[in-house]
mmCIF file of C-alpha atoms in Angstrom:
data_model
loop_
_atom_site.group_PDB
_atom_site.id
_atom_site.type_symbol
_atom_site.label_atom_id
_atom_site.label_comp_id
_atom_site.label_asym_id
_atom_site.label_seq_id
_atom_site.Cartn_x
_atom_site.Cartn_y
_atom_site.Cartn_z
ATOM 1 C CA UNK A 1 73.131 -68.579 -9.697
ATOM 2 C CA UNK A 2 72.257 -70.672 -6.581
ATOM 3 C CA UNK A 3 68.659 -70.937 -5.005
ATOM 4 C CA UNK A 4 69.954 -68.819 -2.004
ATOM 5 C CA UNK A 5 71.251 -65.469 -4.123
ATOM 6 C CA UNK A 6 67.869 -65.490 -5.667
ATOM 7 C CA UNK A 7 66.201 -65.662 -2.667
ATOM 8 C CA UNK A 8 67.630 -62.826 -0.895
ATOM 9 C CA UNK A 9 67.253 -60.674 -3.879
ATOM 10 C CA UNK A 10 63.686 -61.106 -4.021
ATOM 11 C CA UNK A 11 63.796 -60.218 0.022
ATOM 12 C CA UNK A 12 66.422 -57.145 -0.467
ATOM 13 C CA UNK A 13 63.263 -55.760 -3.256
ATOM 14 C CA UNK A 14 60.756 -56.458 -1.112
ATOM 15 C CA UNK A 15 62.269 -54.671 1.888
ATOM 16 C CA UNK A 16 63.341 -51.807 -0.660
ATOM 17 C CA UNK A 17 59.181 -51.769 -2.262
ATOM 18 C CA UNK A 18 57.751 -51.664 1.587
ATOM 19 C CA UNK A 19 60.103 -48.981 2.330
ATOM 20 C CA UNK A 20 59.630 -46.754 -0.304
ATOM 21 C CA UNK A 21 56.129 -47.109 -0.178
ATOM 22 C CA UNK A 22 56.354 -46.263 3.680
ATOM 23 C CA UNK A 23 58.048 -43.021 2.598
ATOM 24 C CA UNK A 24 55.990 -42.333 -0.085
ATOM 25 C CA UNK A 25 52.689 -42.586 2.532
ATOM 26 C CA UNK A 26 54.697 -40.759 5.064
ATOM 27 C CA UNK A 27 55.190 -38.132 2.707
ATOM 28 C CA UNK A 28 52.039 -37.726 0.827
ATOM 29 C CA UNK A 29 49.881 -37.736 4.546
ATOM 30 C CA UNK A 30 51.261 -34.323 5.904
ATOM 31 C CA UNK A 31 53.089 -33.527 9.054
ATOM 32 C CA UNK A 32 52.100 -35.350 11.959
ATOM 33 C CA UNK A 33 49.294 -33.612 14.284
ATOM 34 C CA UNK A 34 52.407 -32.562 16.857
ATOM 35 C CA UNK A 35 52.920 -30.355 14.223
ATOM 36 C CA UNK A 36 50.485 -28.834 12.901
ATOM 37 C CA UNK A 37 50.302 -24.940 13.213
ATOM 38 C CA UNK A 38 49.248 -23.257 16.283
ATOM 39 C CA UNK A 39 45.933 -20.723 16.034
ATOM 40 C CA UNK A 40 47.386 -17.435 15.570
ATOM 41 C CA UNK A 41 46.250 -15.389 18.859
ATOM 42 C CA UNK A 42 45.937 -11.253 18.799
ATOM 43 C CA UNK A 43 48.274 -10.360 21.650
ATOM 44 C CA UNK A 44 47.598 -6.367 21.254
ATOM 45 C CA UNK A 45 45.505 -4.487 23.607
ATOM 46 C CA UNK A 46 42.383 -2.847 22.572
ATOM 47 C CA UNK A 47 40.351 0.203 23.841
ATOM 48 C CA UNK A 48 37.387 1.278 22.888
ATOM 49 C CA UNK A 49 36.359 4.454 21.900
ATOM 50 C CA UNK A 50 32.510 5.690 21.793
ATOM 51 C CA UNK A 51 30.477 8.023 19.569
ATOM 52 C CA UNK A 52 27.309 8.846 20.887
ATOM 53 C CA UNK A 53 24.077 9.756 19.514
ATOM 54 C CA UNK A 54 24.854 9.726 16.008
ATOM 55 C CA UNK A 55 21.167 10.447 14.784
ATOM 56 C CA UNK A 56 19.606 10.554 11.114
ATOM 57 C CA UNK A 57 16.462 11.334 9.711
ATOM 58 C CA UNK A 58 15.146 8.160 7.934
ATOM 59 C CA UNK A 59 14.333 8.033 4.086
ATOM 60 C CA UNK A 60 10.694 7.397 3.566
ATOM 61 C CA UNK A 61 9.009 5.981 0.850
ATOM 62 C CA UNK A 62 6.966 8.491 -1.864
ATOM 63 C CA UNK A 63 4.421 10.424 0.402
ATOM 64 C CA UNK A 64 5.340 8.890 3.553
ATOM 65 C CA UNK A 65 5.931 11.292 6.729
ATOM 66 C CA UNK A 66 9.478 12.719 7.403
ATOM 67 C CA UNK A 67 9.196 11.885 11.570
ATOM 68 C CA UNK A 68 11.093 8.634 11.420
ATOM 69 C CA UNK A 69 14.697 9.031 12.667
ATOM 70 C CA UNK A 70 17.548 6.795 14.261
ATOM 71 C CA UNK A 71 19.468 6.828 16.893
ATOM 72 C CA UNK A 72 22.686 4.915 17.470
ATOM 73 C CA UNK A 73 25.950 4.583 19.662
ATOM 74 C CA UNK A 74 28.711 3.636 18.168
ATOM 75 C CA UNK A 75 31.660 1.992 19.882
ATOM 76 C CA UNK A 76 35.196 1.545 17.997
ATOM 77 C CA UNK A 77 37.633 -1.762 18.653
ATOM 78 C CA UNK A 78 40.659 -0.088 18.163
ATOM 79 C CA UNK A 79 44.842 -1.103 18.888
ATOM 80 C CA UNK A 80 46.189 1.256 22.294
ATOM 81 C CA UNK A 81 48.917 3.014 20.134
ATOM 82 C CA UNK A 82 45.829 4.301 17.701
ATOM 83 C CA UNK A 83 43.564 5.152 20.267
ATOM 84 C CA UNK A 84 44.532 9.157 20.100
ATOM 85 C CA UNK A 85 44.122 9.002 16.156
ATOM 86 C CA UNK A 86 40.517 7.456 16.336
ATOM 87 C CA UNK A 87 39.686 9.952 19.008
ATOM 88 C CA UNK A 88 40.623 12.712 16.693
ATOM 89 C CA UNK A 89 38.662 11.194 13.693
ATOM 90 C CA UNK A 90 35.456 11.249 15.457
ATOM 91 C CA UNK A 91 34.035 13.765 13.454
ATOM 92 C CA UNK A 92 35.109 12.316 10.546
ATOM 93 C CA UNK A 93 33.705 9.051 12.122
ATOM 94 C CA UNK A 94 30.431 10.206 12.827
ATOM 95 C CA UNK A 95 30.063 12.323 9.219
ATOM 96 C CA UNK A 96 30.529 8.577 7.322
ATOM 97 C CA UNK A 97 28.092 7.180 9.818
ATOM 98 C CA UNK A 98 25.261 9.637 8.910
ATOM 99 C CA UNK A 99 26.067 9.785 5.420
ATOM 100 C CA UNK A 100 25.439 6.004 5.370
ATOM 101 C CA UNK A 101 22.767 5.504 7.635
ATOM 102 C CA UNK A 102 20.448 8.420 5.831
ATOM 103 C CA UNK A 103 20.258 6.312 2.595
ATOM 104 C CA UNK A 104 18.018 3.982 4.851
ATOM 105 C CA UNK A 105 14.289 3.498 4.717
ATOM 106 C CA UNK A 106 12.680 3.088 7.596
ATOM 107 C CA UNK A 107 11.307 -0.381 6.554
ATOM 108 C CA UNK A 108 15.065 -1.095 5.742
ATOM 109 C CA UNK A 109 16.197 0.217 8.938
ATOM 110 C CA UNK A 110 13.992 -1.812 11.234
ATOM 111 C CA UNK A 111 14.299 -4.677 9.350
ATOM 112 C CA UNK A 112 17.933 -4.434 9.849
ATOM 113 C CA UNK A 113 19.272 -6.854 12.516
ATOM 114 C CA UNK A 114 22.317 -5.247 14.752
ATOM 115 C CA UNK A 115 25.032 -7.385 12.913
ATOM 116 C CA UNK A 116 23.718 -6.667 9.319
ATOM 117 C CA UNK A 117 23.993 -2.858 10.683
ATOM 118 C CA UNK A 118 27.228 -3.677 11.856
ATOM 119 C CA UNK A 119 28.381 -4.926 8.385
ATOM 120 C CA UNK A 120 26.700 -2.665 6.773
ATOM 121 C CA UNK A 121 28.561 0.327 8.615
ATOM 122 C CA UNK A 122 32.008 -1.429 8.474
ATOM 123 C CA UNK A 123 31.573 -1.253 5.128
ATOM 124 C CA UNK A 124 31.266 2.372 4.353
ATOM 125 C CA UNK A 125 34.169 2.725 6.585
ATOM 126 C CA UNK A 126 35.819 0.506 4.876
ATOM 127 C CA UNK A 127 35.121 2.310 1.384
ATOM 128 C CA UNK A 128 35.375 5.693 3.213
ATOM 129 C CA UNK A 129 39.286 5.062 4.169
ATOM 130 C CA UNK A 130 39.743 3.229 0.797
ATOM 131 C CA UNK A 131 38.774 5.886 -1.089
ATOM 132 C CA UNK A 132 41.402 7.894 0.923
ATOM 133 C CA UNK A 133 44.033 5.857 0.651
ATOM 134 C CA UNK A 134 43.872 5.701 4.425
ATOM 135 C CA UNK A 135 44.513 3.014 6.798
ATOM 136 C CA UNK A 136 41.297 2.371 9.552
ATOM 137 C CA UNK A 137 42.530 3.169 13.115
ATOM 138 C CA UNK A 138 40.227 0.980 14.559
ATOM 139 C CA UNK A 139 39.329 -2.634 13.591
ATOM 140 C CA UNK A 140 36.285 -2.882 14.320
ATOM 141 C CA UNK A 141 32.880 -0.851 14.724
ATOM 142 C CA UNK A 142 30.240 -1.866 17.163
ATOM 143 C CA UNK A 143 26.624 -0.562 17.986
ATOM 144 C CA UNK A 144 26.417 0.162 21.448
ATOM 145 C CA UNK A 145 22.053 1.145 21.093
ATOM 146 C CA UNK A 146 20.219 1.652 18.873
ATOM 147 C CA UNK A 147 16.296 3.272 18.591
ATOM 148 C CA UNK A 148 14.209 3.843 15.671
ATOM 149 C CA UNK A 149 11.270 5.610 16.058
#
């Protein structure tokens, strides 16, 4: 074989090795930042539906006096086409509320920051309806005020 075959196959591998390797990083990068998925934005419309004065008598520790109580406003987040159906849980709504909120202490209570009470009352929803097999009609619970005295 002459000096010239030899020659260009050592140039047709090489062009074959860069390419492949080309493809390879191409592939093994991920899709360009073009394409990369957009943030998914909620396009539903919300109202939001109040319960006020939900008050409980606070737990107090062994011999401690029975005068400490809470009072909160709750708001609900909830889609437009569920409005009516949160509006008609209310009382369910509020009996959860109290039910969760009298296991407090009064120490716990006020030591209690308004999104740890937040959590903490999503949560008993949360259980509440799962224990039901129910779906929430709201997403989302809010304190609107809140005094401990």
């Amino acid at each position: 074989m002459s000096k010239k075959i030899w020659i260009s196959l050592a140039a047709g591998a090489f062009v074959l090795l860069g390419a492949g390797s080309g493809l390879a990083a191409w592939h093994f990068m991920g899709p360009p930042a073009s394409e990369t998925a957009a943030p998914v934005v909620d396009t539903r419309e919300y109202r939001y539906v109040s319960l006020d004065k939900v008050i409980v008598m606070l737990r107090a520790r062994e011999g401690g006096p029975l005068s400490n109580y809470m009072a909160v406003d709750l708001v609900f987040k909830t889609p437009v086409k569920a409005e009516v159906v949160t509006k008609q849980q209310l009382p369910k709504l509020r009996s959860v509320a109290v039910a969760s909120l009298s296991e407090l202490t009064l120490e716990r209570a006020s030591m209690l920051s308004i999104a740890e009470l937040t959590d903490f009352l999503q949560q008993a929803y949360g259980e509440s309806f799962e224990r039901e097999s129910r779906e929430s009609p709201f997403t989302e619970v809010m304190v609107g005020r809140l005094v401990i005295e």
